[in-house]
Amino acid sequence: MFWFGVDDTGSTVYVPFYAALKNVPLQWSQGYGDMLTYKDDAAFWVFNKVAHFAYLFYNRVMPDIRKRQNELESLFARQQVETDRQALALYTESPDKARDFLNSYSGEAAMKVLNSW
C-alpha cells in the first residue's frame, strides 16, 4: 500500500492506495486538472486551494486542517487490518476479486477525502 497525498505535506490527507489498482478516480488521475487546466473537482486543485488558504491564515486554519487530517487518516489506519484480511480472503478465491475489492476501497477512500476537503 502507498499512502498518497496531494500538494503540501502539512495540509494534505494521505490516502491509502493499494498497488493492485487498475485505476484511480478520475478526479485523482494524472492530467485531470493541472497547472494549466483548472477543474474545481480535481484533487490537484482542491488540495492546492486548501494549502493556499492555510498560507494566508495559518494560525486560524491549520488547527481545523489538522483535526480533519487526523480523523480521516486515523479512520483509514483503523480499517487497514480488516481491509487486508478481506482482500486476502478474496485473493484465495480469485486474485481479480481481490484486486477489484482493493480498487474499490482505495477509490472510495480517495473520494471521501476529496469531498471532505
mmCIF file of C-alpha atoms in Angstrom:
data_model
loop_
_atom_site.group_PDB
_atom_site.id
_atom_site.type_symbol
_atom_site.label_atom_id
_atom_site.label_comp_id
_atom_site.label_asym_id
_atom_site.label_seq_id
_atom_site.Cartn_x
_atom_site.Cartn_y
_atom_site.Cartn_z
ATOM 1 C CA MET A 1 0.000 0.000 0.000
ATOM 2 C CA PHE A 2 1.082 3.521 -0.792
ATOM 3 C CA TRP A 3 -0.178 6.468 1.258
ATOM 4 C CA PHE A 4 -0.522 9.344 -1.198
ATOM 5 C CA GLY A 5 -1.264 12.992 -0.579
ATOM 6 C CA VAL A 6 -1.582 15.926 -2.978
ATOM 7 C CA ASP A 7 0.211 19.263 -2.531
ATOM 8 C CA ASP A 8 1.885 20.282 0.745
ATOM 9 C CA THR A 9 2.527 17.642 3.385
ATOM 10 C CA GLY A 10 1.189 19.871 6.142
ATOM 11 C CA SER A 11 -2.179 20.450 4.536
ATOM 12 C CA THR A 12 -2.885 17.197 2.736
ATOM 13 C CA VAL A 13 -4.591 13.981 3.753
ATOM 14 C CA TYR A 14 -2.729 10.787 2.980
ATOM 15 C CA VAL A 15 -4.978 8.257 1.259
ATOM 16 C CA PRO A 16 -4.244 4.510 1.080
ATOM 17 C CA PHE A 17 -3.790 3.352 -2.498
ATOM 18 C CA TYR A 18 -3.088 -0.344 -2.956
ATOM 19 C CA ALA A 19 -0.522 -1.497 -5.507
ATOM 20 C CA ALA A 20 -3.091 -3.754 -7.198
ATOM 21 C CA LEU A 21 -5.106 -0.821 -8.527
ATOM 22 C CA LYS A 22 -6.431 -0.897 -12.048
ATOM 23 C CA ASN A 23 -7.294 2.799 -11.950
ATOM 24 C CA VAL A 24 -7.948 5.741 -9.662
ATOM 25 C CA PRO A 25 -10.968 8.044 -9.603
ATOM 26 C CA LEU A 26 -10.913 10.484 -12.500
ATOM 27 C CA GLN A 27 -10.573 13.438 -10.124
ATOM 28 C CA TRP A 28 -7.295 11.959 -8.827
ATOM 29 C CA SER A 29 -5.846 10.922 -12.166
ATOM 30 C CA GLN A 30 -2.804 12.487 -13.760
ATOM 31 C CA GLY A 31 -3.782 15.181 -16.228
ATOM 32 C CA TYR A 32 -7.235 15.812 -14.768
ATOM 33 C CA GLY A 33 -6.668 19.355 -13.629
ATOM 34 C CA ASP A 34 -3.085 20.554 -13.763
ATOM 35 C CA MET A 35 -1.182 23.847 -13.632
ATOM 36 C CA LEU A 36 -2.756 24.919 -16.928
ATOM 37 C CA THR A 37 -6.200 23.324 -16.641
ATOM 38 C CA TYR A 38 -8.408 24.375 -13.749
ATOM 39 C CA LYS A 39 -11.063 21.889 -12.654
ATOM 40 C CA ASP A 40 -12.795 22.644 -9.370
ATOM 41 C CA ASP A 41 -13.261 18.940 -8.580
ATOM 42 C CA ALA A 42 -9.697 17.845 -9.381
ATOM 43 C CA ALA A 43 -7.706 16.651 -6.365
ATOM 44 C CA PHE A 44 -4.797 18.755 -7.628
ATOM 45 C CA TRP A 45 -6.798 21.966 -7.364
ATOM 46 C CA VAL A 46 -8.819 21.130 -4.259
ATOM 47 C CA PHE A 47 -5.708 20.451 -2.203
ATOM 48 C CA ASN A 48 -3.908 23.396 -3.770
ATOM 49 C CA LYS A 49 -6.712 25.759 -2.699
ATOM 50 C CA VAL A 50 -6.689 24.455 0.884
ATOM 51 C CA ALA A 51 -2.897 24.822 1.064
ATOM 52 C CA HIS A 52 -3.022 28.402 -0.190
ATOM 53 C CA PHE A 53 -5.787 29.247 2.267
ATOM 54 C CA ALA A 54 -3.591 27.851 5.032
ATOM 55 C CA TYR A 55 -0.674 30.029 3.860
ATOM 56 C CA LEU A 56 -2.836 33.127 4.241
ATOM 57 C CA PHE A 57 -4.412 32.311 7.609
ATOM 58 C CA TYR A 58 -2.076 29.707 9.074
ATOM 59 C CA ASN A 59 -2.833 30.202 12.788
ATOM 60 C CA ARG A 60 -6.582 30.180 12.243
ATOM 61 C CA VAL A 61 -6.827 27.452 9.596
ATOM 62 C CA MET A 62 -4.231 24.816 10.495
ATOM 63 C CA PRO A 63 -5.969 23.586 13.677
ATOM 64 C CA ASP A 64 -9.061 22.717 11.603
ATOM 65 C CA ILE A 65 -6.968 21.138 8.856
ATOM 66 C CA ARG A 66 -5.014 19.024 11.349
ATOM 67 C CA LYS A 67 -8.201 17.896 13.070
ATOM 68 C CA ARG A 68 -9.753 16.670 9.821
ATOM 69 C CA GLN A 69 -6.457 15.139 8.642
ATOM 70 C CA ASN A 70 -6.258 13.125 11.846
ATOM 71 C CA GLU A 71 -9.881 11.995 11.603
ATOM 72 C CA LEU A 72 -9.526 10.735 8.040
ATOM 73 C CA GLU A 73 -6.050 9.224 8.294
ATOM 74 C CA SER A 74 -6.920 7.532 11.598
ATOM 75 C CA LEU A 75 -10.046 6.058 10.021
ATOM 76 C CA PHE A 76 -8.008 4.561 7.184
ATOM 77 C CA ALA A 77 -5.384 3.227 9.593
ATOM 78 C CA ARG A 78 -8.088 1.531 11.689
ATOM 79 C CA GLN A 79 -9.606 -0.028 8.562
ATOM 80 C CA GLN A 80 -6.313 -1.365 7.205
ATOM 81 C CA VAL A 81 -6.162 -4.683 9.069
ATOM 82 C CA GLU A 82 -9.734 -5.602 8.162
ATOM 83 C CA THR A 83 -9.320 -4.418 4.577
ATOM 84 C CA ASP A 84 -6.173 -6.520 4.186
ATOM 85 C CA ARG A 85 -7.927 -9.521 5.743
ATOM 86 C CA GLN A 86 -10.857 -9.232 3.341
ATOM 87 C CA ALA A 87 -8.552 -8.799 0.354
ATOM 88 C CA LEU A 88 -6.551 -11.890 1.307
ATOM 89 C CA ALA A 89 -9.729 -13.952 1.677
ATOM 90 C CA LEU A 90 -10.871 -12.788 -1.755
ATOM 91 C CA TYR A 91 -7.432 -13.461 -3.212
ATOM 92 C CA THR A 92 -7.598 -17.121 -2.229
ATOM 93 C CA GLU A 93 -10.849 -17.300 -4.184
ATOM 94 C CA SER A 94 -9.768 -15.124 -7.117
ATOM 95 C CA PRO A 95 -6.919 -12.601 -7.477
ATOM 96 C CA ASP A 96 -9.162 -10.499 -9.707
ATOM 97 C CA LYS A 97 -11.818 -10.267 -6.984
ATOM 98 C CA ALA A 98 -9.184 -9.090 -4.506
ATOM 99 C CA ARG A 99 -7.905 -6.515 -6.991
ATOM 100 C CA ASP A 100 -11.438 -5.241 -7.647
ATOM 101 C CA PHE A 101 -12.096 -5.012 -3.900
ATOM 102 C CA LEU A 102 -8.897 -3.043 -3.241
ATOM 103 C CA ASN A 103 -9.516 -0.821 -6.257
ATOM 104 C CA SER A 104 -12.969 -0.026 -4.925
ATOM 105 C CA TYR A 105 -11.711 0.575 -1.381
ATOM 106 C CA SER A 106 -8.953 2.954 -2.485
ATOM 107 C CA GLY A 107 -11.282 4.786 -4.854
ATOM 108 C CA GLU A 108 -13.904 5.264 -2.161
ATOM 109 C CA ALA A 109 -11.275 6.478 0.321
ATOM 110 C CA ALA A 110 -9.908 8.933 -2.236
ATOM 111 C CA MET A 111 -13.349 10.353 -2.990
ATOM 112 C CA LYS A 112 -14.254 10.544 0.702
ATOM 113 C CA VAL A 113 -11.170 12.689 1.281
ATOM 114 C CA LEU A 114 -11.717 14.823 -1.815
ATOM 115 C CA ASN A 115 -15.359 15.502 -0.948
ATOM 116 C CA SER A 116 -14.397 16.293 2.628
ATOM 117 C CA TRP A 117 -11.604 18.615 1.635
#
